[in-house]
PDB file of C-alpha atoms in Angstrom:
ATOM      1  CA  MET A   1     -36.458 -58.230   2.977  1.00 48.00           C
ATOM      2  CA  THR A   2     -39.336 -60.154   3.724  1.00 51.00           C
ATOM      3  CA  ASP A   3     -42.659 -59.451   4.450  1.00 52.00           C
ATOM      4  CA  GLU A   4     -42.454 -59.679   8.076  1.00 51.00           C
ATOM      5  CA  GLU A   5     -39.879 -57.142   7.987  1.00 54.00           C
ATOM      6  CA  ASN A   6     -41.364 -54.485   5.606  1.00 56.00           C
ATOM      7  CA  ASP A   7     -44.884 -54.907   7.538  1.00 63.00           C
ATOM      8  CA  ARG A   8     -42.280 -54.645  10.627  1.00 66.00           C
ATOM      9  CA  TYR A   9     -40.776 -51.007   8.821  1.00 66.00           C
ATOM     10  CA  ARG A  10     -44.149 -49.430   7.862  1.00 75.00           C
ATOM     11  CA  ALA A  11     -44.962 -45.945   7.847  1.00 82.00           C
ATOM     12  CA  PRO A  12     -48.921 -45.817   7.226  1.00 84.00           C
ATOM     13  CA  ALA A  13     -49.183 -42.146   7.862  1.00 86.00           C
ATOM     14  CA  LEU A  14     -46.440 -41.834   4.776  1.00 89.00           C
ATOM     15  CA  ASP A  15     -47.838 -44.801   3.090  1.00 89.00           C
ATOM     16  CA  LYS A  16     -51.126 -42.956   2.834  1.00 89.00           C
ATOM     17  CA  GLY A  17     -49.668 -39.542   1.344  1.00 91.00           C
ATOM     18  CA  LEU A  18     -48.337 -41.737  -1.408  1.00 92.00           C
ATOM     19  CA  ASP A  19     -50.642 -42.768  -1.691  1.00 92.00           C
ATOM     20  CA  ILE A  20     -52.623 -39.829  -2.925  1.00 93.00           C
ATOM     21  CA  LEU A  21     -49.519 -38.060  -4.881  1.00 93.00           C
ATOM     22  CA  GLU A  22     -49.339 -41.652  -7.080  1.00 91.00           C
ATOM     23  CA  LEU A  23     -53.082 -41.604  -7.707  1.00 92.00           C
ATOM     24  CA  LEU A  24     -53.737 -38.177  -8.589  1.00 91.00           C
ATOM     25  CA  ALA A  25     -50.481 -38.217 -10.656  1.00 87.00           C
ATOM     26  CA  GLY A  26     -52.132 -40.355 -12.948  1.00 83.00           C
ATOM     27  CA  VAL A  27     -55.614 -38.072 -13.124  1.00 85.00           C
ATOM     28  CA  ASP A  28     -55.852 -35.046 -15.146  1.00 81.00           C
ATOM     29  CA  GLY A  29     -58.713 -32.689 -13.602  1.00 83.00           C
ATOM     30  CA  GLY A  30     -58.464 -33.544 -10.318  1.00 89.00           C
ATOM     31  CA  LEU A  31     -60.212 -36.096  -7.449  1.00 92.00           C
ATOM     32  CA  THR A  32     -62.895 -34.814  -4.487  1.00 93.00           C
ATOM     33  CA  GLN A  33     -61.939 -36.248  -0.844  1.00 92.00           C
ATOM     34  CA  ALA A  34     -64.768 -39.106  -2.151  1.00 92.00           C
ATOM     35  CA  GLU A  35     -63.545 -40.354  -5.308  1.00 93.00           C
ATOM     36  CA  ILE A  36     -59.334 -40.657  -3.858  1.00 93.00           C
ATOM     37  CA  ALA A  37     -61.481 -42.445  -0.972  1.00 92.00           C
ATOM     38  CA  LYS A  38     -63.340 -44.469  -3.553  1.00 92.00           C
ATOM     39  CA  ARG A  39     -60.544 -45.676  -5.149  1.00 93.00           C
ATOM     40  CA  LEU A  40     -57.955 -46.058  -2.668  1.00 92.00           C
ATOM     41  CA  GLU A  41     -60.908 -48.481  -1.137  1.00 90.00           C
ATOM     42  CA  ARG A  42     -61.338 -46.302   2.490  1.00 88.00           C
ATOM     43  CA  SER A  43     -63.295 -44.668   4.504  1.00 88.00           C
ATOM     44  CA  PRO A  44     -63.406 -40.675   3.113  1.00 83.00           C
ATOM     45  CA  ASN A  45     -62.542 -39.642   6.922  1.00 86.00           C
ATOM     46  CA  GLU A  46     -58.612 -41.268   6.587  1.00 84.00           C
ATOM     47  CA  PHE A  47     -57.791 -39.228   4.155  1.00 85.00           C
ATOM     48  CA  TYR A  48     -59.114 -35.596   5.634  1.00 87.00           C
ATOM     49  CA  ARG A  49     -55.461 -34.793   7.795  1.00 89.00           C
ATOM     50  CA  MET A  50     -53.610 -35.844   5.288  1.00 91.00           C
ATOM     51  CA  LEU A  51     -55.015 -33.903   2.518  1.00 92.00           C
ATOM     52  CA  ASP A  52     -54.907 -30.290   4.611  1.00 91.00           C
ATOM     53  CA  ARG A  53     -51.581 -30.902   5.509  1.00 92.00           C
ATOM     54  CA  LEU A  54     -50.293 -31.540   1.327  1.00 93.00           C
ATOM     55  CA  VAL A  55     -51.927 -28.909  -0.251  1.00 92.00           C
ATOM     56  CA  LYS A  56     -50.392 -26.838   2.990  1.00 91.00           C
ATOM     57  CA  ARG A  57     -47.199 -27.992   1.524  1.00 92.00           C
ATOM     58  CA  GLY A  58     -47.702 -26.629  -1.385  1.00 89.00           C
ATOM     59  CA  TYR A  59     -48.003 -31.024  -3.106  1.00 90.00           C
ATOM     60  CA  VAL A  60     -51.731 -30.644  -3.824  1.00 92.00           C
ATOM     61  CA  THR A  61     -53.990 -27.366  -3.760  1.00 91.00           C
ATOM     62  CA  LYS A  62     -57.549 -27.466  -4.663  1.00 89.00           C
ATOM     63  CA  ILE A  63     -59.612 -26.837  -7.941  1.00 86.00           C
ATOM     64  CA  ASP A  64     -63.312 -26.375  -9.066  1.00 80.00           C
ATOM     65  CA  GLY A  65     -64.235 -25.741  -4.816  1.00 80.00           C
ATOM     66  CA  ASP A  66     -63.737 -29.598  -3.702  1.00 88.00           C
ATOM     67  CA  ARG A  67     -61.205 -31.148  -6.780  1.00 91.00           C
ATOM     68  CA  PHE A  68     -57.684 -31.668  -5.195  1.00 92.00           C
ATOM     69  CA  SER A  69     -54.895 -31.427  -8.121  1.00 91.00           C
ATOM     70  CA  LEU A  70     -50.954 -31.660  -8.089  1.00 89.00           C
ATOM     71  CA  THR A  71     -48.909 -29.570  -8.037  1.00 85.00           C
ATOM     72  CA  LEU A  72     -45.667 -28.658  -9.643  1.00 75.00           C
ATOM     73  CA  LYS A  73     -44.193 -28.735  -6.086  1.00 79.00           C
ATOM     74  CA  LEU A  74     -43.314 -32.463  -7.448  1.00 79.00           C
ATOM     75  CA  PHE A  75     -41.546 -31.381 -11.049  1.00 67.00           C
ATOM     76  CA  GLY A  76     -39.352 -29.080  -9.397  1.00 65.00           C
ATOM     77  CA  LEU A  77     -37.403 -30.992  -7.084  1.00 69.00           C
ATOM     78  CA  ALA A  78     -36.711 -33.438  -9.340  1.00 66.00           C
ATOM     79  CA  GLN A  79     -35.458 -30.598 -11.551  1.00 57.00           C
ATOM     80  CA  LEU A  80     -33.061 -29.764  -7.957  1.00 57.00           C
ATOM     81  CA  HIS A  81     -31.996 -32.944  -8.524  1.00 67.00           C
ATOM     82  CA  ALA A  82     -27.909 -32.932  -9.101  1.00 70.00           C
ATOM     83  CA  PRO A  83     -26.921 -34.184 -11.562  1.00 77.00           C
ATOM     84  CA  VAL A  84     -29.763 -33.922 -14.011  1.00 81.00           C
ATOM     85  CA  ARG A  85     -30.220 -30.835 -13.542  1.00 81.00           C
ATOM     86  CA  ARG A  86     -25.870 -30.209 -14.646  1.00 84.00           C
ATOM     87  CA  LEU A  87     -26.959 -32.803 -17.314  1.00 89.00           C
ATOM     88  CA  VAL A  88     -29.623 -30.857 -18.603  1.00 90.00           C
ATOM     89  CA  SER A  89     -27.966 -27.195 -17.969  1.00 89.00           C
ATOM     90  CA  PHE A  90     -24.704 -28.926 -20.787  1.00 90.00           C
ATOM     91  CA  ALA A  91     -28.152 -30.305 -23.122  1.00 94.00           C
ATOM     92  CA  ILE A  92     -30.481 -26.633 -23.556  1.00 95.00           C
ATOM     93  CA  PRO A  93     -28.009 -25.452 -25.853  1.00 96.00           C
ATOM     94  CA  LEU A  94     -27.096 -27.719 -27.854  1.00 96.00           C
ATOM     95  CA  MET A  95     -30.211 -28.748 -28.290  1.00 97.00           C
ATOM     96  CA  ARG A  96     -31.443 -25.405 -29.074  1.00 97.00           C
ATOM     97  CA  GLU A  97     -28.284 -25.311 -32.361  1.00 97.00           C
ATOM     98  CA  LEU A  98     -30.040 -28.684 -34.177  1.00 97.00           C
ATOM     99  CA  ALA A  99     -33.317 -28.003 -33.636  1.00 96.00           C
ATOM    100  CA  GLU A 100     -32.636 -24.220 -35.751  1.00 95.00           C
ATOM    101  CA  ILE A 101     -30.083 -26.158 -37.673  1.00 96.00           C
ATOM    102  CA  SER A 102     -32.104 -29.049 -38.766  1.00 95.00           C
ATOM    103  CA  ARG A 103     -35.615 -27.185 -38.190  1.00 94.00           C
ATOM    104  CA  GLN A 104     -36.774 -30.271 -36.212  1.00 94.00           C
ATOM    105  CA  ALA A 105     -37.895 -30.956 -32.445  1.00 95.00           C
ATOM    106  CA  ASN A 106     -35.993 -33.201 -30.078  1.00 97.00           C
ATOM    107  CA  GLN A 107     -35.735 -34.133 -26.496  1.00 97.00           C
ATOM    108  CA  LEU A 108     -33.239 -35.427 -24.772  1.00 97.00           C
ATOM    109  CA  VAL A 109     -34.112 -38.263 -22.528  1.00 96.00           C
ATOM    110  CA  VAL A 110     -33.124 -40.729 -19.726  1.00 93.00           C
ATOM    111  CA  PHE A 111     -34.184 -44.238 -17.683  1.00 92.00           C
ATOM    112  CA  ASP A 112     -35.349 -43.566 -14.806  1.00 87.00           C
ATOM    113  CA  ARG A 113     -37.094 -46.573 -12.081  1.00 80.00           C
ATOM    114  CA  GLY A 114     -38.375 -48.759 -15.092  1.00 87.00           C
ATOM    115  CA  ASN A 115     -39.077 -46.353 -18.049  1.00 91.00           C
ATOM    116  CA  PRO A 116     -37.305 -43.505 -20.649  1.00 94.00           C
ATOM    117  CA  VAL A 117     -38.409 -40.058 -18.757  1.00 93.00           C
ATOM    118  CA  VAL A 118     -38.283 -36.842 -20.576  1.00 94.00           C
ATOM    119  CA  ILE A 119     -35.477 -34.573 -18.861  1.00 93.00           C
ATOM    120  CA  ALA A 120     -35.790 -31.731 -21.984  1.00 95.00           C
ATOM    121  CA  GLN A 121     -37.049 -30.950 -25.217  1.00 95.00           C
ATOM    122  CA  GLN A 122     -36.529 -28.303 -28.042  1.00 95.00           C
ATOM    123  CA  GLU A 123     -39.789 -27.461 -29.787  1.00 94.00           C
ATOM    124  CA  ALA A 124     -39.470 -27.076 -33.518  1.00 91.00           C
ATOM    125  CA  PRO A 125     -38.311 -23.479 -34.503  1.00 89.00           C
ATOM    126  CA  GLY A 126     -40.990 -23.414 -37.391  1.00 80.00           C
ATOM    127  CA  TYR A 127     -44.656 -24.325 -37.831  1.00 76.00           C
ATOM    128  CA  TRP A 128     -44.233 -28.632 -37.785  1.00 75.00           C
ATOM    129  CA  GLY A 129     -42.482 -30.140 -35.234  1.00 74.00           C
ATOM    130  CA  ILE A 130     -43.697 -33.157 -32.885  1.00 82.00           C
ATOM    131  CA  SER A 131     -42.982 -32.795 -29.198  1.00 82.00           C
ATOM    132  CA  ILE A 132     -43.045 -34.042 -25.679  1.00 87.00           C
ATOM    133  CA  ARG A 133     -43.468 -33.138 -22.587  1.00 88.00           C
ATOM    134  CA  VAL A 134     -41.724 -33.011 -20.329  1.00 90.00           C
ATOM    135  CA  GLY A 135     -41.582 -36.210 -17.475  1.00 88.00           C
ATOM    136  CA  SER A 136     -43.405 -38.130 -19.456  1.00 90.00           C
ATOM    137  CA  ARG A 137     -42.549 -41.757 -19.191  1.00 91.00           C
ATOM    138  CA  ILE A 138     -42.147 -43.314 -22.505  1.00 94.00           C
ATOM    139  CA  GLY A 139     -41.908 -47.185 -23.679  1.00 94.00           C
ATOM    140  CA  LEU A 140     -38.413 -48.742 -23.227  1.00 95.00           C
ATOM    141  CA  PHE A 141     -39.213 -51.664 -26.023  1.00 95.00           C
ATOM    142  CA  ASP A 142     -41.016 -49.311 -28.643  1.00 94.00           C
ATOM    143  CA  THR A 143     -38.631 -45.594 -29.131  1.00 96.00           C
ATOM    144  CA  GLY A 144     -35.672 -44.983 -30.139  1.00 96.00           C
ATOM    145  CA  SER A 145     -34.986 -43.516 -27.294  1.00 97.00           C
ATOM    146  CA  GLY A 146     -35.945 -46.806 -25.462  1.00 97.00           C
ATOM    147  CA  HIS A 147     -33.970 -49.023 -28.294  1.00 97.00           C
ATOM    148  CA  VAL A 148     -30.474 -46.460 -27.708  1.00 97.00           C
ATOM    149  CA  LEU A 149     -30.528 -46.906 -23.815  1.00 97.00           C
ATOM    150  CA  LEU A 150     -30.907 -50.477 -24.517  1.00 97.00           C
ATOM    151  CA  ALA A 151     -27.939 -50.506 -26.043  1.00 97.00           C
ATOM    152  CA  PHE A 152     -25.672 -48.707 -24.403  1.00 96.00           C
ATOM    153  CA  ARG A 153     -25.011 -50.958 -21.988  1.00 93.00           C
ATOM    154  CA  SER A 154     -24.016 -54.028 -20.462  1.00 88.00           C
ATOM    155  CA  PRO A 155     -26.161 -57.284 -21.329  1.00 88.00           C
ATOM    156  CA  GLU A 156     -25.907 -57.598 -17.390  1.00 88.00           C
ATOM    157  CA  GLU A 157     -27.087 -53.612 -16.981  1.00 90.00           C
ATOM    158  CA  ARG A 158     -29.584 -54.565 -19.292  1.00 90.00           C
ATOM    159  CA  GLU A 159     -31.360 -57.154 -18.527  1.00 88.00           C
ATOM    160  CA  ARG A 160     -31.722 -55.287 -15.299  1.00 88.00           C
ATOM    161  CA  MET A 161     -33.606 -52.853 -17.417  1.00 91.00           C
ATOM    162  CA  ILE A 162     -35.516 -54.716 -18.318  1.00 90.00           C
ATOM    163  CA  ALA A 163     -36.061 -56.594 -15.314  1.00 88.00           C
ATOM    164  CA  GLU A 164     -37.474 -53.612 -13.857  1.00 87.00           C
ATOM    165  CA  ASN A 165     -39.573 -52.415 -17.049  1.00 88.00           C
ATOM    166  CA  LEU A 166     -41.916 -55.451 -17.099  1.00 87.00           C
ATOM    167  CA  GLY A 167     -42.043 -55.809 -13.074  1.00 78.00           C
ATOM    168  CA  SER A 168     -44.137 -59.093 -11.901  1.00 63.00           C
ATOM    169  CA  SER A 169     -45.068 -59.375 -15.643  1.00 66.00           C
ATOM    170  CA  GLY A 170     -42.472 -61.121 -16.241  1.00 65.00           C
ATOM    171  CA  ASP A 171     -40.727 -62.086 -20.007  1.00 70.00           C
ATOM    172  CA  ASP A 172     -44.072 -61.118 -22.076  1.00 73.00           C
ATOM    173  CA  GLY A 173     -42.147 -62.136 -25.509  1.00 82.00           C
ATOM    174  CA  ARG A 174     -40.568 -58.781 -26.735  1.00 87.00           C
ATOM    175  CA  VAL A 175     -37.282 -59.848 -25.686  1.00 89.00           C
ATOM    176  CA  THR A 176     -36.801 -62.165 -28.382  1.00 92.00           C
ATOM    177  CA  PRO A 177     -33.487 -62.692 -30.614  1.00 93.00           C
ATOM    178  CA  GLU A 178     -34.539 -60.187 -33.296  1.00 95.00           C
ATOM    179  CA  PHE A 179     -34.758 -57.340 -30.251  1.00 95.00           C
ATOM    180  CA  LEU A 180     -31.557 -57.883 -28.600  1.00 94.00           C
ATOM    181  CA  ALA A 181     -29.659 -58.008 -31.963  1.00 96.00           C
ATOM    182  CA  ARG A 182     -31.803 -55.124 -32.870  1.00 96.00           C
ATOM    183  CA  LEU A 183     -29.857 -53.146 -29.822  1.00 96.00           C
ATOM    184  CA  ASP A 184     -26.406 -54.784 -31.293  1.00 96.00           C
ATOM    185  CA  LEU A 185     -26.894 -52.909 -34.294  1.00 97.00           C
ATOM    186  CA  ILE A 186     -27.811 -49.659 -33.053  1.00 97.00           C
ATOM    187  CA  ARG A 187     -24.030 -49.955 -30.480  1.00 96.00           C
ATOM    188  CA  SER A 188     -22.341 -51.132 -33.259  1.00 96.00           C
ATOM    189  CA  ARG A 189     -23.054 -47.946 -35.998  1.00 95.00           C
ATOM    190  CA  GLY A 190     -24.179 -45.561 -32.594  1.00 96.00           C
ATOM    191  CA  TYR A 191     -27.518 -44.949 -33.311  1.00 97.00           C
ATOM    192  CA  GLU A 192     -30.876 -45.435 -33.741  1.00 97.00           C
ATOM    193  CA  MET A 193     -33.532 -44.840 -37.155  1.00 97.00           C
ATOM    194  CA  MET A 194     -36.862 -46.014 -35.963  1.00 96.00           C
ATOM    195  CA  PRO A 195     -40.472 -45.254 -37.786  1.00 94.00           C
ATOM    196  CA  SER A 196     -42.400 -43.964 -34.512  1.00 91.00           C
ATOM    197  CA  ALA A 197     -44.475 -46.814 -32.762  1.00 88.00           C
ATOM    198  CA  GLN A 198     -47.128 -43.660 -32.002  1.00 87.00           C
ATOM    199  CA  THR A 199     -47.546 -41.131 -34.845  1.00 86.00           C
ATOM    200  CA  ALA A 200     -47.686 -42.000 -38.573  1.00 84.00           C
ATOM    201  CA  GLY A 201     -45.159 -40.588 -40.257  1.00 87.00           C
ATOM    202  CA  VAL A 202     -42.382 -39.770 -38.139  1.00 92.00           C
ATOM    203  CA  ILE A 203     -39.090 -41.552 -37.892  1.00 95.00           C
ATOM    204  CA  ASN A 204     -37.886 -41.508 -34.325  1.00 96.00           C
ATOM    205  CA  LEU A 205     -33.652 -41.109 -34.400  1.00 97.00           C
ATOM    206  CA  SER A 206     -31.660 -41.437 -32.031  1.00 98.00           C
ATOM    207  CA  ALA A 207     -28.359 -40.757 -30.264  1.00 98.00           C
ATOM    208  CA  PRO A 208     -26.568 -42.133 -27.009  1.00 97.00           C
ATOM    209  CA  VAL A 209     -24.875 -39.331 -24.666  1.00 95.00           C
ATOM    210  CA  LEU A 210     -22.224 -41.445 -22.643  1.00 93.00           C
ATOM    211  CA  GLY A 211     -20.532 -41.098 -19.459  1.00 87.00           C
ATOM    212  CA  ALA A 212     -17.091 -41.720 -19.304  1.00 82.00           C
ATOM    213  CA  ASP A 213     -17.573 -45.147 -18.644  1.00 83.00           C
ATOM    214  CA  GLY A 214     -18.438 -45.398 -22.060  1.00 87.00           C
ATOM    215  CA  LYS A 215     -22.434 -46.604 -21.111  1.00 90.00           C
ATOM    216  CA  ALA A 216     -25.593 -44.457 -22.292  1.00 93.00           C
ATOM    217  CA  ILE A 217     -26.089 -41.504 -19.583  1.00 92.00           C
ATOM    218  CA  ALA A 218     -29.305 -40.433 -22.177  1.00 95.00           C
ATOM    219  CA  ALA A 219     -30.828 -40.840 -25.214  1.00 97.00           C
ATOM    220  CA  LEU A 220     -31.324 -37.742 -27.582  1.00 98.00           C
ATOM    221  CA  THR A 221     -34.039 -38.615 -29.835  1.00 97.00           C
ATOM    222  CA  VAL A 222     -35.128 -36.249 -32.978  1.00 97.00           C
ATOM    223  CA  PRO A 223     -38.982 -37.336 -34.151  1.00 95.00           C
ATOM    224  CA  TYR A 224     -39.014 -36.519 -37.356  1.00 95.00           C
ATOM    225  CA  ILE A 225     -40.881 -35.424 -40.431  1.00 91.00           C
ATOM    226  CA  THR A 226     -40.079 -34.797 -43.538  1.00 87.00           C
ATOM    227  CA  LEU A 227     -41.300 -30.782 -44.599  1.00 84.00           C
ATOM    228  CA  ILE A 228     -41.942 -30.461 -47.555  1.00 81.00           C
ATOM    229  CA  ASN A 229     -41.213 -26.229 -48.791  1.00 77.00           C
ATOM    230  CA  THR A 230     -39.050 -26.182 -45.807  1.00 79.00           C
ATOM    231  CA  PRO A 231     -35.451 -25.866 -46.603  1.00 86.00           C
ATOM    232  CA  ALA A 232     -34.051 -28.807 -44.492  1.00 87.00           C
ATOM    233  CA  PRO A 233     -31.561 -31.181 -44.306  1.00 91.00           C
ATOM    234  CA  ASP A 234     -32.295 -34.173 -44.738  1.00 93.00           C
ATOM    235  CA  ILE A 235     -32.883 -37.529 -42.841  1.00 95.00           C
ATOM    236  CA  SER A 236     -29.317 -38.786 -43.307  1.00 96.00           C
ATOM    237  CA  SER A 237     -28.051 -35.302 -42.602  1.00 96.00           C
ATOM    238  CA  THR A 238     -29.665 -34.620 -39.452  1.00 96.00           C
ATOM    239  CA  ILE A 239     -29.108 -37.901 -38.560  1.00 97.00           C
ATOM    240  CA  GLN A 240     -25.826 -36.851 -38.352  1.00 97.00           C
ATOM    241  CA  LEU A 241     -25.812 -33.435 -36.996  1.00 97.00           C
ATOM    242  CA  ILE A 242     -27.080 -35.567 -33.799  1.00 97.00           C
ATOM    243  CA  VAL A 243     -24.705 -38.143 -33.494  1.00 97.00           C
ATOM    244  CA  ASP A 244     -22.087 -35.541 -33.908  1.00 96.00           C
ATOM    245  CA  THR A 245     -24.225 -33.524 -30.707  1.00 97.00           C
ATOM    246  CA  THR A 246     -24.235 -36.146 -28.857  1.00 96.00           C
ATOM    247  CA  ARG A 247     -20.629 -36.305 -29.246  1.00 95.00           C
ATOM    248  CA  THR A 248     -19.757 -33.009 -27.925  1.00 94.00           C
ATOM    249  CA  LEU A 249     -22.421 -33.983 -25.332  1.00 93.00           C
ATOM    250  CA  SER A 250     -21.259 -36.066 -24.113  1.00 92.00           C
ATOM    251  CA  GLU A 251     -17.761 -35.135 -24.481  1.00 89.00           C
ATOM    252  CA  MET A 252     -18.487 -32.388 -21.752  1.00 84.00           C
ATOM    253  CA  ALA A 253     -20.648 -34.427 -19.550  1.00 70.00           C
ATOM    254  CA  GLY A 254     -18.786 -37.562 -19.742  1.00 60.00           C
ATOM    255  CA  ALA A 255     -16.927 -36.416 -17.088  1.00 47.00           C
ATOM    256  CA  GLY A 256     -19.315 -35.583 -14.778  1.00 49.00           C
ATOM    257  CA  PHE A 257     -21.404 -37.921 -14.812  1.00 51.00           C
ATOM    258  CA  LYS A 258     -21.390 -41.846 -14.319  1.00 50.00           C
ATOM    259  CA  SER A 259     -24.530 -43.878 -15.796  1.00 49.00           C
ATOM    260  CA  GLU A 260     -26.613 -46.065 -13.331  1.00 48.00           C
ATOM    261  CA  THR A 261     -29.778 -48.281 -13.722  1.00 46.00           C
TER     262      THR A 261
END
């Protein structure tokens, strides 16, 4: 679609509302009407009616008197998306069992709009574990989940996923022959095992949940930490537990899901 056609179909009020939601999504503690206007480079009066409607519809709430913050309504709507909700419903009992046996936390991740996104999280049963919030958007190039989601796609789909992640920045040097060879290794052995790029001492163990077409619809990841004075499977046994869990989940979910990019 050309710029001229984009202008023809513009909906300024809708754009304004989406600008507010996207801005508040990236802010902790909320913003005042004046702060919203300043960040969006508009007049504060332009946002009064829009903020009032977003509050009345339950997408935004007022805190501390004059600050606006997102509610959980958008999150709730996302959970109503049928394929994701169905996948999570299949996965939760298996994730709980995996956590109990491995003594480790685990999370289920899908690819959405350029990034891996956590759609389910299971805490470790003991005192210690690494967890990540549901809804978090994580790295495509530097996480086990991202590697698995890329490895179990066709070269054409992989290329589209990477392009969507990089956006207008284009090739930033991370798509090297070594990186692509790593993805081939993951595909051949069936899982990823790599040191966390975010937390020292954590090894990310990830395996794919496959759809009926044999492509990854999700990645199941255990951020493995070595437990001292706690009986727990070693890292090799934990990898096997993850692979067994994803195989079961693939069998349960594969007939009902098609991978999408």
